[in-house]
Amino acid sequence: MIQSIRGFRDILPGESRLWHGIEETARALFADFGFQEIRLPILEKTALFARSIGETTDIVEKEMYTFADRKGDLVTLRPEATASVVRAYMQHKLYAGDPFRKLFTIGPMFRRERPQKGRYRQFYQINAEVFGADSPLIDAQLVFMLTTLFSRLGVSNTSAHINSLGCPVCRPAFKAALTAYAGDVEACLCADCRRRKAENPLRLLDCKVPSCRKAMEKAPDMVTYLCPDCRAHFQRFTAALTALGVPHVRDPRLVRGLDYYTRSTFEIQTRALGAQNAVAGGGRYDGLMKALGGPDIPATGFAVGFDRLVEVVKKDMKTPDPGPEVFIAALGRESQDKALEWICRMNEMGISAEMDFGHRGLKAQMKRADRLKARYTIILGDAELASEKVVLRDMAAAEQETVPFSMVIQTVAERVGRP
Ligand code: HAM
């Protein structure tokens, strides 16, 4: 039997309802905060990701699903959405008139990471991007939005980690200091960190290998290297978070896995997930659009890991799928024809109604109604056809009433609160 690919999974009916509920909460949040939806392709030119995420990142070096299509063009299943949102914003000149735009998108991303709990090769993100404002107040609003999302979903136990990655003016000196420091502790570093210490030394700060963590404990801190503009920006960001009542911790190791970030970066972490503790991450990427050949427009945003959010929400609530509002146990051909008419009319009115389409006896059908947790049941057989009356039974209350055929739909609608 053919199975799904490693790291790719099915979201089964019991769980998909939870996904849907979370997506609805996110969509309501975006409406409240003035974001518009953008829907994007899943496949893009490889160059888009290589140039925006960075050639020396894990994602571009070893995690992208890249292949040549039939004409030999290199294409990639998107590993994240920010690059695509920027591409679309530039391509359709969404900056014409007023460059300020708040966009969101929800969908699957693909990274060939080592699968484990909370880490998949196809995973889903809820993305928000804001273009056209360099104010740290927007960054604070984004973190506030994330905390609002978690509180609306009833998720506690999260913490906001923040940092600043500076800008092209101040970061080179920090990188040089990090490279020099890494040279001093080189003997304790893993092979990846040794290789990267010259070209991408920031990555050394969030390497998970214990010896690297220990070696980097006394590494230089970006905040002490910030230029006056970046320092003021970061101070205003943290002051705004404090004023909004968003608890946050400064995390000098928060460097993020993508190269486009400048200034404010943040991550929402949770203790509920074990090793994969980042449930959302983001930050400012003021230079990306220009670097991709577009206008010089500042931008900032975040992505929530949908799969991880579901895990966290699941821990806090258990809601079984509700059963049908009414189940019709129909016996015989003529009864089934009548039952079909009733359930279709009720479905059309928004009432969830089910029947049995097989040839089971009354006992088996009632057992099924019980298993489905139907709220009401109707038995329809020869006797009912003859009298043109059925018994409508309230399963929980164990009460029943006799209803003439002409009143069945109306009575069910009234009982389930949809007259
Ligand atoms: P990221 O930190 O790479 O950022 O991903 C954001 C979130 O996606 C992570 O915090 C995590 O919850 C989830 N995630 C990432 N990889 C996986 C995986 N393999 N399995 C399950 N969940 C995963 C970005 O992607 C940026 N584009 C965020 C951003 C938007 N920055 C600015 N705007």
Coordinates of C-alpha atoms and ligand atoms in Angstrom, one line a residue:
M1 CA 0.0 0.0 0.0
I2 CA 1.4 3.4 -0.9
Q3 CA 1.9 5.6 2.2
S4 CA 2.4 9.4 2.4
I5 CA 6.0 10.8 2.1
R6 CA 8.0 11.2 5.3
G7 CA 7.4 14.6 6.9
F8 CA 4.1 15.0 5.0
R9 CA 1.0 14.2 6.9
D10 CA -2.8 14.1 6.6
I11 CA -4.9 16.3 8.8
L12 CA -7.8 14.0 9.6
P13 CA -11.5 14.9 10.0
G14 CA -11.4 15.0 13.9
E15 CA -8.5 17.5 13.8
S16 CA -9.4 19.5 10.8
R17 CA -12.3 21.2 12.7
L18 CA -9.7 22.6 15.2
W19 CA -7.6 23.9 12.2
H20 CA -10.7 25.5 10.9
G21 CA -11.6 27.1 14.2
I22 CA -8.0 28.5 14.5
E23 CA -8.1 29.8 11.0
E24 CA -11.4 31.6 11.6
T25 CA -9.9 33.2 14.8
A26 CA -6.9 34.3 12.8
R27 CA -9.0 35.7 10.0
A28 CA -11.2 37.6 12.5
L29 CA -8.0 39.0 14.1
F30 CA -6.7 40.2 10.7
A31 CA -10.0 41.9 10.0
D32 CA -9.9 43.6 13.4
F33 CA -6.3 44.8 12.8
G34 CA -7.0 46.0 9.2
F35 CA -5.1 43.3 7.2
Q36 CA -6.2 42.2 3.7
E37 CA -5.7 38.7 2.3
I38 CA -3.3 37.9 -0.5
R39 CA -3.2 34.4 -2.0
L40 CA 0.0 33.3 -3.6
P41 CA 1.4 30.5 -5.7
I42 CA 3.1 27.6 -3.9
L43 CA 5.8 27.3 -6.6
E44 CA 8.2 30.2 -7.3
K45 CA 11.5 30.7 -9.2
T46 CA 14.3 29.3 -7.0
A47 CA 16.2 32.6 -7.3
L48 CA 13.5 34.4 -5.3
F49 CA 14.2 32.4 -2.2
A50 CA 18.0 32.1 -2.7
R51 CA 18.3 35.8 -2.9
S52 CA 15.9 36.8 -0.1
I53 CA 16.4 34.1 2.5
G54 CA 20.2 34.0 1.9
E55 CA 22.5 31.5 0.2
T56 CA 24.2 30.4 3.4
T57 CA 21.1 29.7 5.5
D58 CA 20.0 26.2 6.3
I59 CA 16.9 26.7 4.3
V60 CA 18.6 27.5 1.1
E61 CA 21.6 25.3 1.6
K62 CA 19.9 22.1 2.4
E63 CA 16.1 22.3 2.9
M64 CA 14.5 23.5 -0.2
Y65 CA 12.4 21.3 -2.5
T66 CA 14.0 22.5 -5.8
F67 CA 13.7 20.9 -9.1
A68 CA 14.1 21.7 -12.8
D69 CA 10.7 21.7 -14.5
R70 CA 10.3 20.2 -18.0
K71 CA 11.9 23.1 -19.7
G72 CA 14.8 23.1 -17.3
D73 CA 13.8 26.1 -15.2
L74 CA 14.7 25.9 -11.6
V75 CA 11.6 26.1 -9.4
T76 CA 11.1 25.7 -5.6
L77 CA 8.2 24.7 -3.4
R78 CA 8.1 27.8 -1.2
P79 CA 9.8 27.3 2.2
E80 CA 8.2 30.5 3.5
A81 CA 5.8 33.2 2.3
T82 CA 7.6 36.5 3.0
A83 CA 9.7 36.4 -0.2
S84 CA 6.5 35.7 -2.3
V85 CA 4.5 38.5 -0.6
V86 CA 7.3 40.9 -1.4
R87 CA 7.5 39.6 -5.0
A88 CA 3.8 40.1 -5.4
Y89 CA 3.8 43.6 -3.8
M90 CA 6.6 44.6 -6.3
Q91 CA 5.2 42.8 -9.3
H92 CA 1.7 44.4 -9.0
K93 CA 3.1 47.8 -7.8
L94 CA 0.9 47.6 -4.7
Y95 CA 2.9 50.6 -3.5
A96 CA 1.5 52.9 -6.1
G97 CA -0.4 55.7 -4.4
D98 CA 0.1 54.7 -0.8
P99 CA 2.9 52.2 -0.1
F100 CA 1.4 51.4 3.3
R101 CA -0.1 47.9 3.1
K102 CA -1.1 45.3 5.6
L103 CA -1.3 41.8 4.0
F104 CA -1.9 38.3 5.3
T105 CA -1.7 34.9 3.8
I106 CA -2.3 31.4 5.1
G107 CA -1.0 28.2 3.5
P108 CA 1.5 25.3 3.2
M109 CA 5.3 25.8 3.2
F110 CA 7.9 23.1 2.4
R111 CA 11.3 22.5 4.1
R112 CA 13.2 19.3 4.0
E113 CA 14.1 19.3 7.7
R114 CA 14.5 16.3 9.8
P115 CA 10.9 15.5 10.8
Q116 CA 10.1 15.3 14.5
K117 CA 7.2 16.4 16.7
G118 CA 6.2 19.9 15.7
R119 CA 8.5 19.8 12.7
Y120 CA 7.2 18.7 9.3
R121 CA 8.4 18.9 5.7
Q122 CA 5.0 20.3 4.7
F123 CA 3.8 22.6 7.4
Y124 CA 1.5 25.6 7.5
Q125 CA 2.0 29.2 8.3
I126 CA -0.3 32.2 9.1
N127 CA 1.7 35.1 7.8
A128 CA 1.3 38.9 8.3
E129 CA 3.4 41.5 6.4
V130 CA 3.3 45.3 6.7
F131 CA 4.9 47.4 4.0
G132 CA 5.7 51.1 3.9
A133 CA 6.4 52.0 7.5
D134 CA 9.8 51.9 9.3
S135 CA 8.3 52.8 12.7
P136 CA 9.1 50.4 15.6
L137 CA 5.5 51.0 16.7
I138 CA 4.4 48.7 13.9
D139 CA 6.7 46.0 15.2
A140 CA 5.2 46.4 18.6
Q141 CA 1.7 46.2 17.1
L142 CA 2.6 43.0 15.4
V143 CA 3.8 41.4 18.7
F144 CA 0.7 42.7 20.4
M145 CA -1.4 41.1 17.6
L146 CA 0.3 37.7 18.2
T147 CA -0.4 37.9 22.0
T148 CA -4.0 38.8 21.1
L149 CA -4.3 35.8 18.9
F150 CA -2.9 33.5 21.6
S151 CA -5.2 34.9 24.2
R152 CA -8.3 34.6 21.9
L153 CA -7.4 31.0 21.4
G154 CA -7.1 30.5 25.2
V155 CA -3.4 29.7 25.0
S156 CA -1.3 30.7 28.0
N157 CA 2.3 29.9 28.8
T158 CA 3.9 31.8 25.9
S159 CA 6.6 34.4 26.0
A160 CA 7.7 37.0 23.6
H161 CA 11.5 37.0 22.9
I162 CA 12.9 40.1 21.2
N163 CA 16.2 41.3 19.8
S164 CA 17.6 43.8 17.3
L165 CA 19.8 42.7 14.4
G166 CA 20.9 46.3 13.6
C167 CA 21.3 47.5 10.0
P168 CA 24.0 47.5 7.2
V169 CA 25.6 50.4 9.1
C170 CA 26.2 48.7 12.4
R171 CA 26.0 45.0 11.7
P172 CA 29.3 44.5 9.9
A173 CA 31.3 45.5 13.0
F174 CA 29.2 43.0 15.1
K175 CA 29.8 40.3 12.5
A176 CA 33.5 40.9 12.5
A177 CA 33.5 40.8 16.3
L178 CA 31.6 37.5 16.2
T179 CA 33.9 36.0 13.6
A180 CA 36.9 37.0 15.7
Y181 CA 35.3 35.5 18.8
A182 CA 34.4 32.3 16.9
G183 CA 38.1 32.0 15.9
D184 CA 39.1 32.1 19.5
V185 CA 36.7 29.2 20.5
E186 CA 36.9 27.4 17.1
A187 CA 38.1 24.1 18.7
C188 CA 34.7 23.8 20.6
L189 CA 32.5 24.5 17.5
C190 CA 30.7 22.0 15.4
A191 CA 31.7 21.6 11.7
D192 CA 28.7 23.7 10.5
C193 CA 29.6 26.6 12.8
R194 CA 33.3 26.4 11.8
R195 CA 32.3 26.6 8.2
R196 CA 30.0 29.5 8.7
K197 CA 31.9 31.6 11.1
A198 CA 33.3 33.8 8.4
E199 CA 30.4 34.2 6.0
N200 CA 27.4 34.0 8.3
P201 CA 28.6 34.2 12.0
L202 CA 25.2 35.2 13.3
R203 CA 24.1 31.6 12.8
L204 CA 26.6 30.5 15.5
L205 CA 24.4 32.3 18.1
D206 CA 21.4 29.9 17.7
C207 CA 23.2 26.7 17.0
K208 CA 21.6 24.0 19.1
V209 CA 24.7 21.8 19.5
P210 CA 25.5 21.9 23.3
S211 CA 29.3 22.5 22.8
C212 CA 28.5 25.4 20.5
R213 CA 26.0 26.9 23.0
K214 CA 28.6 26.7 25.7
A215 CA 31.3 28.2 23.5
M216 CA 29.1 31.1 22.5
E217 CA 28.0 32.0 26.0
K218 CA 30.3 35.0 26.2
A219 CA 30.0 36.0 22.5
P220 CA 29.6 39.7 21.7
D221 CA 26.0 41.1 21.9
M222 CA 24.5 42.9 18.9
V223 CA 22.8 45.4 21.2
T224 CA 26.1 46.9 22.3
Y225 CA 27.0 47.4 18.6
L226 CA 23.8 49.2 17.5
C227 CA 24.2 52.5 15.7
P228 CA 22.4 55.5 17.3
D229 CA 19.4 55.1 14.9
C230 CA 19.0 51.4 15.5
R231 CA 19.4 51.9 19.2
A232 CA 16.7 54.5 19.3
H233 CA 14.5 52.2 17.1
F234 CA 15.0 49.3 19.5
Q235 CA 14.3 51.4 22.6
R236 CA 11.0 52.7 21.1
F237 CA 10.1 49.1 20.2
T238 CA 10.6 47.8 23.7
A239 CA 9.0 50.9 25.3
A240 CA 5.9 50.4 23.1
L241 CA 5.6 46.8 24.1
T242 CA 5.8 47.8 27.8
A243 CA 3.2 50.5 27.3
L244 CA 0.9 47.9 25.6
G245 CA 1.4 45.5 28.5
V246 CA 3.1 42.8 26.4
P247 CA 5.6 40.9 28.6
H248 CA 8.8 40.4 26.7
V249 CA 12.4 39.2 27.3
R250 CA 15.5 40.5 25.4
D251 CA 17.2 37.5 23.9
P252 CA 20.7 38.1 22.5
R253 CA 20.6 34.7 20.9
L254 CA 17.6 35.4 18.8
V255 CA 19.1 35.8 15.3
R256 CA 16.4 34.0 13.2
G257 CA 17.1 31.5 10.4
L258 CA 16.7 33.9 7.5
D259 CA 19.1 36.5 6.4
Y260 CA 16.8 39.3 5.4
Y261 CA 16.1 40.7 8.9
T262 CA 17.2 44.1 10.1
R263 CA 16.5 45.8 13.5
S264 CA 13.5 44.3 15.4
T265 CA 13.2 40.6 15.5
F266 CA 10.9 38.5 17.7
E267 CA 9.7 35.0 18.4
I268 CA 6.8 33.7 20.5
Q269 CA 8.0 30.6 22.4
T270 CA 6.1 28.1 24.4
R271 CA 7.0 25.5 26.9
A272 CA 4.2 23.2 25.7
L273 CA 6.1 22.0 22.6
G274 CA 9.4 20.6 23.8
A275 CA 12.3 21.2 21.4
Q276 CA 10.3 23.0 18.7
N277 CA 9.4 25.8 21.0
A278 CA 8.9 28.6 18.5
V279 CA 5.3 29.0 17.7
A280 CA 5.7 32.2 15.8
G281 CA 8.6 34.4 14.5
G282 CA 9.2 37.5 12.6
G283 CA 10.8 40.9 12.4
R284 CA 11.7 43.8 10.2
Y285 CA 13.3 43.4 6.8
D286 CA 13.8 46.9 5.6
G287 CA 16.4 46.2 2.9
L288 CA 14.8 43.1 1.2
M289 CA 12.7 44.8 -1.4
K290 CA 15.5 47.0 -2.7
A291 CA 17.9 44.0 -2.7
L292 CA 15.4 42.2 -4.9
G293 CA 15.5 45.1 -7.4
G294 CA 12.3 46.8 -6.2
P295 CA 11.7 50.2 -4.6
D296 CA 13.3 51.0 -1.2
I297 CA 10.3 50.3 1.0
P298 CA 10.6 49.2 4.6
A299 CA 8.7 46.1 5.8
T300 CA 8.1 44.0 8.8
G301 CA 6.0 40.9 9.6
F302 CA 5.6 37.5 11.2
A303 CA 4.6 33.9 10.6
V304 CA 2.8 31.7 13.0
G305 CA 3.5 28.0 12.8
F306 CA 0.0 26.7 12.3
D307 CA 0.9 23.0 13.1
R308 CA 2.5 24.0 16.3
L309 CA -0.3 26.4 17.2
V310 CA -2.8 23.5 16.8
E311 CA -0.7 21.4 19.2
V312 CA -0.7 24.1 21.8
V313 CA -4.4 24.8 21.5
K314 CA -5.1 21.1 21.6
K315 CA -3.4 20.9 25.0
D316 CA -5.8 23.5 26.3
M317 CA -9.1 22.3 24.9
K318 CA -10.9 19.1 23.9
T319 CA -14.0 19.5 21.8
P320 CA -15.3 16.4 20.1
D321 CA -16.9 16.8 16.7
P322 CA -20.6 17.4 17.3
G323 CA -22.9 14.7 15.9
P324 CA -25.8 15.3 13.5
E325 CA -28.8 17.3 14.8
V326 CA -31.1 14.6 13.5
F327 CA -30.7 11.0 12.3
I328 CA -33.4 9.3 10.3
A329 CA -33.5 5.5 10.6
A330 CA -35.3 4.6 7.3
L331 CA -36.5 1.1 6.7
G332 CA -37.2 0.0 3.1
R333 CA -37.0 1.7 -0.2
E334 CA -40.0 4.0 0.0
S335 CA -38.9 5.2 3.5
Q336 CA -35.4 5.9 2.2
D337 CA -36.8 8.1 -0.6
K338 CA -38.8 10.1 1.8
A339 CA -35.9 10.3 4.3
L340 CA -33.6 11.6 1.5
E341 CA -36.1 14.3 0.7
W342 CA -36.2 15.4 4.3
I343 CA -32.5 15.3 5.0
C344 CA -31.7 17.3 1.8
R345 CA -34.2 20.0 2.7
M346 CA -32.9 20.2 6.2
N347 CA -29.2 20.3 5.0
E348 CA -30.3 23.1 2.7
M349 CA -31.6 25.0 5.7
G350 CA -28.4 24.5 7.6
I351 CA -29.5 21.6 9.8
S352 CA -27.1 18.7 10.0
A353 CA -29.2 15.7 9.2
E354 CA -28.1 12.1 8.4
M355 CA -29.7 8.9 7.3
D356 CA -28.6 5.4 6.6
F357 CA -28.1 4.6 3.0
G358 CA -27.7 0.9 3.4
H359 CA -30.0 -2.0 4.2
R360 CA -29.5 -2.3 7.9
G361 CA -32.2 -3.1 10.3
L362 CA -33.7 -0.8 12.9
K363 CA -31.5 -1.9 15.7
A364 CA -28.3 -1.4 13.7
Q365 CA -29.4 2.0 12.5
M366 CA -30.3 3.2 16.0
K367 CA -26.9 2.0 17.2
R368 CA -25.3 4.1 14.5
A369 CA -27.4 7.2 15.5
D370 CA -26.1 6.6 19.1
R371 CA -22.5 6.3 17.9
L372 CA -22.8 9.5 15.9
K373 CA -24.3 11.2 19.0
A374 CA -27.3 12.4 17.0
R375 CA -29.4 14.9 19.0
Y376 CA -32.8 13.7 17.6
T377 CA -33.8 10.5 15.8
I378 CA -36.7 9.7 13.6
I379 CA -37.8 6.2 12.7
L380 CA -39.5 5.8 9.3
G381 CA -40.9 2.5 8.3
D382 CA -44.1 1.0 6.8
A383 CA -46.2 1.9 9.8
E384 CA -45.1 5.5 9.6
L385 CA -45.7 5.6 5.8
A386 CA -49.2 4.3 6.4
S387 CA -50.1 6.8 9.1
E388 CA -48.1 9.7 7.7
K389 CA -46.7 10.4 11.1
V390 CA -43.3 9.8 12.7
V391 CA -41.9 9.8 16.2
L392 CA -39.3 12.5 16.8
R393 CA -37.1 11.4 19.8
D394 CA -34.8 13.7 21.8
M395 CA -32.0 11.4 22.6
A396 CA -30.5 13.1 25.6
A397 CA -33.8 13.9 27.3
A398 CA -35.3 10.6 26.3
E399 CA -38.5 12.4 25.3
Q400 CA -40.5 11.9 22.2
E401 CA -43.4 13.5 20.2
T402 CA -45.5 12.4 17.3
V403 CA -45.2 14.6 14.2
P404 CA -47.2 14.5 11.0
F405 CA -45.2 14.2 7.8
S406 CA -46.2 17.7 6.7
M407 CA -44.6 19.2 9.9
V408 CA -41.4 17.1 10.2
I409 CA -39.0 19.7 8.7
Q410 CA -40.6 22.6 10.5
T411 CA -40.7 20.8 13.9
V412 CA -37.0 19.7 13.7
A413 CA -36.0 23.2 12.7
E414 CA -37.8 24.6 15.7
R415 CA -36.3 22.0 18.1
V416 CA -32.7 22.7 16.9
G417 CA -33.3 26.4 17.1
R418 CA -33.5 27.2 13.4
P419 CA -37.1 28.0 12.8
Ligands
HAM1 P1 10.4 31.1 10.5 O1 10.9 31.4 11.9 O2 11.3 30.3 9.6 O3 10.0 32.5 9.9 O4 9.0 30.3 10.6 C1 7.9 30.9 11.3 C2 7.3 29.8 12.1 O5 6.9 28.7 11.3 C3 8.2 29.1 13.2 O6 8.2 29.8 14.4 C4 7.5 27.8 13.4 O7 6.4 27.9 14.3 C5 6.9 27.5 12.0 N1 7.8 26.5 11.3 C6 9.0 26.7 10.7 N2 9.4 25.5 10.2 C7 8.6 24.6 10.5 C8 8.5 23.1 10.3 N3 9.4 22.5 9.6 N4 7.4 22.5 10.8 C9 6.5 23.1 11.5 N5 6.5 24.4 11.7 C10 7.5 25.2 11.2 C11 9.6 32.7 8.6 O8 9.2 31.8 7.9 C12 9.4 34.1 8.2 N6 8.9 34.2 6.8 C13 8.5 34.9 9.1 C14 8.3 36.3 8.8 C15 7.3 36.9 8.2 N7 9.2 37.3 9.0 C16 8.7 38.4 8.5 N8 7.6 38.2 8.0

